[in-house]
Amino acid sequence: MSSEKIETVELGTGGPRVGVQGLGCMGMSFAYGPTDADEARATLERALELGVTLYDTADMYGMGENEKFIAPFVQAHRDEIVLATKFAIALDPDDPTERIIRNDRAYIRQSVEGSLKRLGVDEIDLYYMHRRDVRVPIEETVAAMAELVAEGKVKHLGLSEVTGSELRAAQAVHPIAALQSEWSLFSRDIEDGVVPAAAELGVGLVPYSPLGRGFLTGAFVSADKELSQDDFRRHQPRFTGDNAAANAALLDPIRKIAEARGATLGQIALAWVQQRAAAHGLAVVPIPGTRKRTRVEENTAAIGIRLTEQELSVLEPIAAEVAGPRYADMSFTSAGRD
């Protein structure tokens, strides 16, 4: 095991300095089926040893349980890490199985207090609006978030799944350090308007699901046949039915490059995402999620892979051929409003 730490980058103009790869913590206690809690905790520690400093959670991951899960780690390493969490996705009080989006000031203030308490901290390093509530002007939402900065409850502001125009409107109210959106070899819709806006404004990009929720690693082919009943990927259009079979075939060029390099599929997919920084002229810090030490070691090793122009040209057509949308309901994504 290498003891060398990954390099760092400033996440957005004036934003926090973080390792060039972060860690998505959601799956440690939510969405991806049964978890070995001890191994997940060891993974948090191993990631830090490798130089991973951006740790990403949200209040809706297990309705607060994910924040509670990582809290002991956060408290033990408070001065070494950059803690990111999110608000905006709430449960419908009349139907707990339904989720609603809220961006209003009262909800934001309620949410930040809940997150601070569950995480056991006085300040959140990076606080994201998780999804956009179009009923509330984004300027009002960001103004309410800016109050939290003034009060010392939040250091930096972030947004998730917003359009380029929404990002510009937000930036006019208060500096935005990071924009978190899905970005991978399978999902490139943000490149049309969102990425150019972020580059123009000096906002860092934090790609979530850079491994296509595990599909780009070859870990499974058909979610509805291979994954546990409580795995949310069983309801994702790209990973079920005919779409799954069609998309599995798209892994072949990734596999050939991986085999030629002695790398894994996931490492090639992550290397492609990491190289978006140079391709688009902005900070890019993907947050692949994992619950295993071996995977975080594999993921961070991908940072050292530099794909050639020929390899990049082979990978270029993949996204356009993917079958099925990112979500069954795309209205909550930037692509659904662009």
Short mmCIF file of N, CA, C and O in Angstrom, two decimals, residues 243-321:
data_model
loop_
_atom_site.label_atom_id
_atom_site.label_comp_id
_atom_site.label_asym_id
_atom_site.label_seq_id
_atom_site.Cartn_x
_atom_site.Cartn_y
_atom_site.Cartn_z
N ASN A 243 -32.37 -1.81 -21.08
CA ASN A 243 -31.35 -0.76 -20.96
C ASN A 243 -30.06 -1.31 -20.36
O ASN A 243 -28.95 -0.96 -20.80
N ALA A 244 -30.19 -2.17 -19.36
CA ALA A 244 -29.01 -2.70 -18.68
C ALA A 244 -28.14 -3.50 -19.65
O ALA A 244 -26.91 -3.35 -19.67
N ALA A 245 -28.78 -4.33 -20.45
CA ALA A 245 -28.02 -5.14 -21.40
C ALA A 245 -27.34 -4.27 -22.45
O ALA A 245 -26.17 -4.48 -22.80
N ALA A 246 -28.05 -3.26 -22.94
CA ALA A 246 -27.47 -2.37 -23.94
C ALA A 246 -26.29 -1.59 -23.36
O ALA A 246 -25.25 -1.42 -24.02
N ASN A 247 -26.43 -1.13 -22.14
CA ASN A 247 -25.38 -0.33 -21.53
C ASN A 247 -24.17 -1.17 -21.12
O ASN A 247 -23.04 -0.69 -21.12
N ALA A 248 -24.41 -2.43 -20.78
CA ALA A 248 -23.29 -3.32 -20.44
C ALA A 248 -22.35 -3.47 -21.63
O ALA A 248 -21.12 -3.57 -21.46
N ALA A 249 -22.91 -3.47 -22.84
CA ALA A 249 -22.07 -3.59 -24.03
C ALA A 249 -21.16 -2.38 -24.22
O ALA A 249 -20.09 -2.48 -24.83
N LEU A 250 -21.57 -1.24 -23.67
CA LEU A 250 -20.77 -0.02 -23.81
C LEU A 250 -19.51 -0.05 -22.95
O LEU A 250 -18.63 0.81 -23.10
N LEU A 251 -19.41 -1.02 -22.07
CA LEU A 251 -18.23 -1.14 -21.23
C LEU A 251 -17.04 -1.74 -21.97
O LEU A 251 -15.90 -1.65 -21.51
N ASP A 252 -17.29 -2.35 -23.12
CA ASP A 252 -16.22 -3.07 -23.85
C ASP A 252 -15.01 -2.19 -24.16
O ASP A 252 -13.87 -2.61 -23.91
N PRO A 253 -15.18 -0.98 -24.71
CA PRO A 253 -13.99 -0.17 -24.97
C PRO A 253 -13.24 0.24 -23.70
O PRO A 253 -12.01 0.35 -23.71
N ILE A 254 -13.98 0.46 -22.61
CA ILE A 254 -13.34 0.78 -21.32
C ILE A 254 -12.53 -0.42 -20.85
O ILE A 254 -11.39 -0.28 -20.39
N ARG A 255 -13.11 -1.60 -21.00
CA ARG A 255 -12.45 -2.83 -20.58
C ARG A 255 -11.15 -3.07 -21.36
O ARG A 255 -10.13 -3.47 -20.79
N LYS A 256 -11.17 -2.80 -22.66
CA LYS A 256 -9.98 -3.01 -23.48
C LYS A 256 -8.85 -2.07 -23.06
O LYS A 256 -7.68 -2.47 -22.98
N ILE A 257 -9.19 -0.82 -22.79
CA ILE A 257 -8.17 0.14 -22.34
C ILE A 257 -7.63 -0.29 -20.98
O ILE A 257 -6.42 -0.24 -20.73
N ALA A 258 -8.51 -0.72 -20.09
CA ALA A 258 -8.10 -1.16 -18.76
C ALA A 258 -7.16 -2.35 -18.84
O ALA A 258 -6.12 -2.39 -18.16
N GLU A 259 -7.51 -3.33 -19.66
CA GLU A 259 -6.67 -4.52 -19.80
C GLU A 259 -5.29 -4.17 -20.35
O GLU A 259 -4.26 -4.69 -19.89
N ALA A 260 -5.25 -3.26 -21.32
CA ALA A 260 -3.97 -2.87 -21.92
C ALA A 260 -3.08 -2.15 -20.92
O ALA A 260 -1.84 -2.24 -21.00
N ARG A 261 -3.69 -1.48 -19.97
CA ARG A 261 -2.93 -0.70 -18.98
C ARG A 261 -2.70 -1.45 -17.68
O ARG A 261 -2.02 -0.95 -16.78
N GLY A 262 -3.31 -2.62 -17.53
CA GLY A 262 -3.22 -3.33 -16.26
C GLY A 262 -3.98 -2.61 -15.17
O GLY A 262 -3.61 -2.65 -13.99
N ALA A 263 -5.06 -1.94 -15.57
CA ALA A 263 -5.89 -1.19 -14.62
C ALA A 263 -7.28 -1.82 -14.55
O ALA A 263 -7.59 -2.78 -15.27
N THR A 264 -8.13 -1.28 -13.70
CA THR A 264 -9.51 -1.75 -13.61
C THR A 264 -10.40 -0.84 -14.44
O THR A 264 -10.02 0.28 -14.79
N LEU A 265 -11.60 -1.31 -14.75
CA LEU A 265 -12.57 -0.47 -15.47
C LEU A 265 -12.83 0.82 -14.70
O LEU A 265 -12.88 1.90 -15.28
N GLY A 266 -13.02 0.67 -13.40
CA GLY A 266 -13.31 1.85 -12.58
C GLY A 266 -12.21 2.87 -12.62
O GLY A 266 -12.47 4.09 -12.63
N GLN A 267 -10.97 2.42 -12.64
CA GLN A 267 -9.85 3.36 -12.69
C GLN A 267 -9.83 4.14 -14.00
O GLN A 267 -9.53 5.34 -14.01
N ILE A 268 -10.15 3.49 -15.10
CA ILE A 268 -10.19 4.19 -16.38
C ILE A 268 -11.34 5.21 -16.38
O ILE A 268 -11.17 6.35 -16.84
N ALA A 269 -12.49 4.80 -15.86
CA ALA A 269 -13.64 5.73 -15.79
C ALA A 269 -13.32 6.93 -14.91
O ALA A 269 -13.67 8.07 -15.24
N LEU A 270 -12.65 6.70 -13.79
CA LEU A 270 -12.29 7.81 -12.89
C LEU A 270 -11.20 8.69 -13.49
O LEU A 270 -11.24 9.91 -13.35
N ALA A 271 -10.24 8.07 -14.16
CA ALA A 271 -9.18 8.85 -14.81
C ALA A 271 -9.78 9.81 -15.82
O ALA A 271 -9.34 10.96 -15.94
N TRP A 272 -10.80 9.34 -16.55
CA TRP A 272 -11.47 10.21 -17.53
C TRP A 272 -12.09 11.42 -16.82
O TRP A 272 -11.95 12.56 -17.28
N VAL A 273 -12.76 11.19 -15.70
CA VAL A 273 -13.39 12.29 -14.97
C VAL A 273 -12.33 13.25 -14.43
O VAL A 273 -12.47 14.47 -14.54
N GLN A 274 -11.26 12.70 -13.85
CA GLN A 274 -10.21 13.56 -13.30
C GLN A 274 -9.62 14.45 -14.38
O GLN A 274 -9.28 15.62 -14.12
N GLN A 275 -9.51 13.95 -15.62
CA GLN A 275 -8.92 14.73 -16.70
C GLN A 275 -9.86 15.80 -17.26
O GLN A 275 -9.47 16.62 -18.08
N ARG A 276 -11.11 15.82 -16.79
CA ARG A 276 -12.02 16.90 -17.21
C ARG A 276 -11.52 18.25 -16.71
O ARG A 276 -11.86 19.30 -17.27
N ALA A 277 -10.74 18.25 -15.63
CA ALA A 277 -10.22 19.51 -15.09
C ALA A 277 -9.40 20.24 -16.15
O ALA A 277 -9.60 21.43 -16.41
N ALA A 278 -8.45 19.52 -16.74
CA ALA A 278 -7.61 20.12 -17.77
C ALA A 278 -8.40 20.40 -19.04
O ALA A 278 -8.19 21.41 -19.72
N ALA A 279 -9.34 19.52 -19.35
CA ALA A 279 -10.12 19.67 -20.59
C ALA A 279 -11.01 20.90 -20.57
O ALA A 279 -11.25 21.52 -21.60
N HIS A 280 -11.51 21.27 -19.37
CA HIS A 280 -12.47 22.38 -19.28
C HIS A 280 -11.96 23.57 -18.48
O HIS A 280 -12.67 24.57 -18.37
N GLY A 281 -10.77 23.47 -17.92
CA GLY A 281 -10.19 24.62 -17.24
C GLY A 281 -10.84 24.99 -15.94
O GLY A 281 -11.12 26.18 -15.69
N LEU A 282 -11.10 24.00 -15.07
CA LEU A 282 -11.66 24.28 -13.75
C LEU A 282 -11.29 23.16 -12.80
O LEU A 282 -10.86 22.10 -13.22
N ALA A 283 -11.45 23.41 -11.50
CA ALA A 283 -11.17 22.37 -10.51
C ALA A 283 -12.25 21.30 -10.59
O ALA A 283 -13.44 21.62 -10.62
N VAL A 284 -11.84 20.04 -10.63
CA VAL A 284 -12.78 18.92 -10.68
C VAL A 284 -12.38 17.93 -9.59
O VAL A 284 -11.27 17.39 -9.61
N VAL A 285 -13.28 17.70 -8.64
CA VAL A 285 -13.01 16.80 -7.51
C VAL A 285 -14.13 15.77 -7.42
O VAL A 285 -15.15 16.01 -6.75
N PRO A 286 -14.00 14.64 -8.12
CA PRO A 286 -15.05 13.62 -8.06
C PRO A 286 -15.14 13.00 -6.67
O PRO A 286 -14.16 12.97 -5.92
N ILE A 287 -16.33 12.51 -6.35
CA ILE A 287 -16.55 11.89 -5.02
C ILE A 287 -17.08 10.47 -5.19
O ILE A 287 -18.24 10.19 -4.83
N PRO A 288 -16.27 9.55 -5.72
CA PRO A 288 -16.75 8.17 -5.81
C PRO A 288 -17.09 7.64 -4.42
O PRO A 288 -16.37 7.92 -3.45
N GLY A 289 -18.17 6.92 -4.33
CA GLY A 289 -18.57 6.36 -3.04
C GLY A 289 -18.08 4.93 -2.92
O GLY A 289 -18.09 4.18 -3.88
N THR A 290 -17.64 4.57 -1.74
CA THR A 290 -17.26 3.19 -1.48
C THR A 290 -17.36 2.92 0.01
O THR A 290 -17.35 3.84 0.83
N ARG A 291 -17.44 1.63 0.33
CA ARG A 291 -17.50 1.22 1.73
C ARG A 291 -16.34 0.31 2.08
O ARG A 291 -16.30 -0.26 3.16
N LYS A 292 -15.37 0.19 1.15
CA LYS A 292 -14.26 -0.75 1.33
C LYS A 292 -12.92 -0.05 1.16
O LYS A 292 -12.73 0.74 0.25
N ARG A 293 -11.96 -0.41 2.01
CA ARG A 293 -10.62 0.16 1.93
C ARG A 293 -9.96 -0.15 0.59
O ARG A 293 -9.28 0.70 0.01
N THR A 294 -10.13 -1.37 0.13
CA THR A 294 -9.48 -1.76 -1.13
C THR A 294 -9.98 -0.90 -2.29
O THR A 294 -9.22 -0.56 -3.20
N ARG A 295 -11.26 -0.51 -2.25
CA ARG A 295 -11.82 0.31 -3.32
C ARG A 295 -11.30 1.74 -3.26
O ARG A 295 -11.04 2.35 -4.29
N VAL A 296 -11.17 2.29 -2.07
CA VAL A 296 -10.67 3.67 -1.98
C VAL A 296 -9.21 3.72 -2.42
O VAL A 296 -8.75 4.70 -3.03
N GLU A 297 -8.46 2.65 -2.17
CA GLU A 297 -7.08 2.57 -2.65
C GLU A 297 -7.06 2.49 -4.18
O GLU A 297 -6.25 3.16 -4.84
N GLU A 298 -7.96 1.69 -4.73
CA GLU A 298 -8.07 1.57 -6.18
C GLU A 298 -8.48 2.90 -6.80
O GLU A 298 -7.92 3.33 -7.82
N ASN A 299 -9.46 3.55 -6.21
CA ASN A 299 -9.97 4.81 -6.76
C ASN A 299 -8.92 5.92 -6.76
O ASN A 299 -8.76 6.64 -7.74
N THR A 300 -8.22 6.08 -5.65
CA THR A 300 -7.22 7.15 -5.59
C THR A 300 -6.05 6.86 -6.52
O THR A 300 -5.43 7.79 -7.06
N ALA A 301 -5.76 5.59 -6.77
CA ALA A 301 -4.68 5.25 -7.71
C ALA A 301 -5.00 5.70 -9.13
O ALA A 301 -4.10 5.92 -9.94
N ALA A 302 -6.29 5.87 -9.43
CA ALA A 302 -6.70 6.31 -10.77
C ALA A 302 -6.21 7.72 -11.07
O ALA A 302 -6.09 8.11 -12.24
N ILE A 303 -5.91 8.50 -10.04
CA ILE A 303 -5.46 9.88 -10.23
C ILE A 303 -4.15 9.90 -11.03
O ILE A 303 -3.89 10.83 -11.79
N GLY A 304 -3.34 8.87 -10.87
CA GLY A 304 -2.05 8.82 -11.57
C GLY A 304 -2.13 8.36 -13.01
O GLY A 304 -1.12 8.36 -13.72
N ILE A 305 -3.30 7.98 -13.47
CA ILE A 305 -3.46 7.52 -14.85
C ILE A 305 -3.77 8.71 -15.75
O ILE A 305 -4.70 9.46 -15.50
N ARG A 306 -3.00 8.88 -16.81
CA ARG A 306 -3.24 9.93 -17.79
C ARG A 306 -3.60 9.27 -19.12
O ARG A 306 -2.76 8.65 -19.76
N LEU A 307 -4.84 9.38 -19.49
CA LEU A 307 -5.31 8.76 -20.73
C LEU A 307 -4.75 9.53 -21.93
O LEU A 307 -4.68 10.75 -21.92
N THR A 308 -4.39 8.79 -22.96
CA THR A 308 -3.85 9.41 -24.17
C THR A 308 -4.99 9.96 -25.03
O THR A 308 -6.17 9.63 -24.82
N GLU A 309 -4.64 10.80 -26.00
CA GLU A 309 -5.65 11.33 -26.90
C GLU A 309 -6.36 10.21 -27.64
O GLU A 309 -7.57 10.29 -27.89
N GLN A 310 -5.62 9.18 -28.01
CA GLN A 310 -6.24 8.06 -28.72
C GLN A 310 -7.23 7.33 -27.82
O GLN A 310 -8.33 6.98 -28.25
N GLU A 311 -6.86 7.13 -26.56
CA GLU A 311 -7.77 6.48 -25.62
C GLU A 311 -9.01 7.34 -25.38
O GLU A 311 -10.13 6.83 -25.32
N LEU A 312 -8.79 8.62 -25.24
CA LEU A 312 -9.92 9.53 -25.03
C LEU A 312 -10.88 9.51 -26.22
O LEU A 312 -12.10 9.58 -26.05
N SER A 313 -10.34 9.40 -27.42
CA SER A 313 -11.19 9.36 -28.61
C SER A 313 -12.03 8.09 -28.65
O SER A 313 -13.17 8.10 -29.13
N VAL A 314 -11.49 7.01 -28.13
CA VAL A 314 -12.24 5.75 -28.06
C VAL A 314 -13.40 5.87 -27.07
O VAL A 314 -14.50 5.34 -27.30
N LEU A 315 -13.18 6.59 -25.99
CA LEU A 315 -14.19 6.73 -24.94
C LEU A 315 -15.24 7.80 -25.28
O LEU A 315 -16.34 7.79 -24.73
N GLU A 316 -14.91 8.71 -26.17
CA GLU A 316 -15.74 9.86 -26.47
C GLU A 316 -17.19 9.52 -26.84
O GLU A 316 -18.12 10.19 -26.38
N PRO A 317 -17.46 8.50 -27.68
CA PRO A 317 -18.85 8.26 -28.12
C PRO A 317 -19.77 7.61 -27.10
O PRO A 317 -20.98 7.54 -27.32
N ILE A 318 -19.22 7.12 -26.00
CA ILE A 318 -20.00 6.28 -25.10
C ILE A 318 -21.26 6.96 -24.58
O ILE A 318 -22.36 6.40 -24.63
N ALA A 319 -21.14 8.16 -24.04
CA ALA A 319 -22.27 8.83 -23.39
C ALA A 319 -23.46 8.97 -24.33
O ALA A 319 -24.63 8.83 -23.91
N ALA A 320 -23.20 9.25 -25.59
CA ALA A 320 -24.29 9.46 -26.56
C ALA A 320 -25.05 8.18 -26.86
O ALA A 320 -26.17 8.23 -27.38
N GLU A 321 -24.47 7.05 -26.51
CA GLU A 321 -25.09 5.76 -26.81
C GLU A 321 -25.78 5.12 -25.61
O GLU A 321 -26.38 4.05 -25.73
#
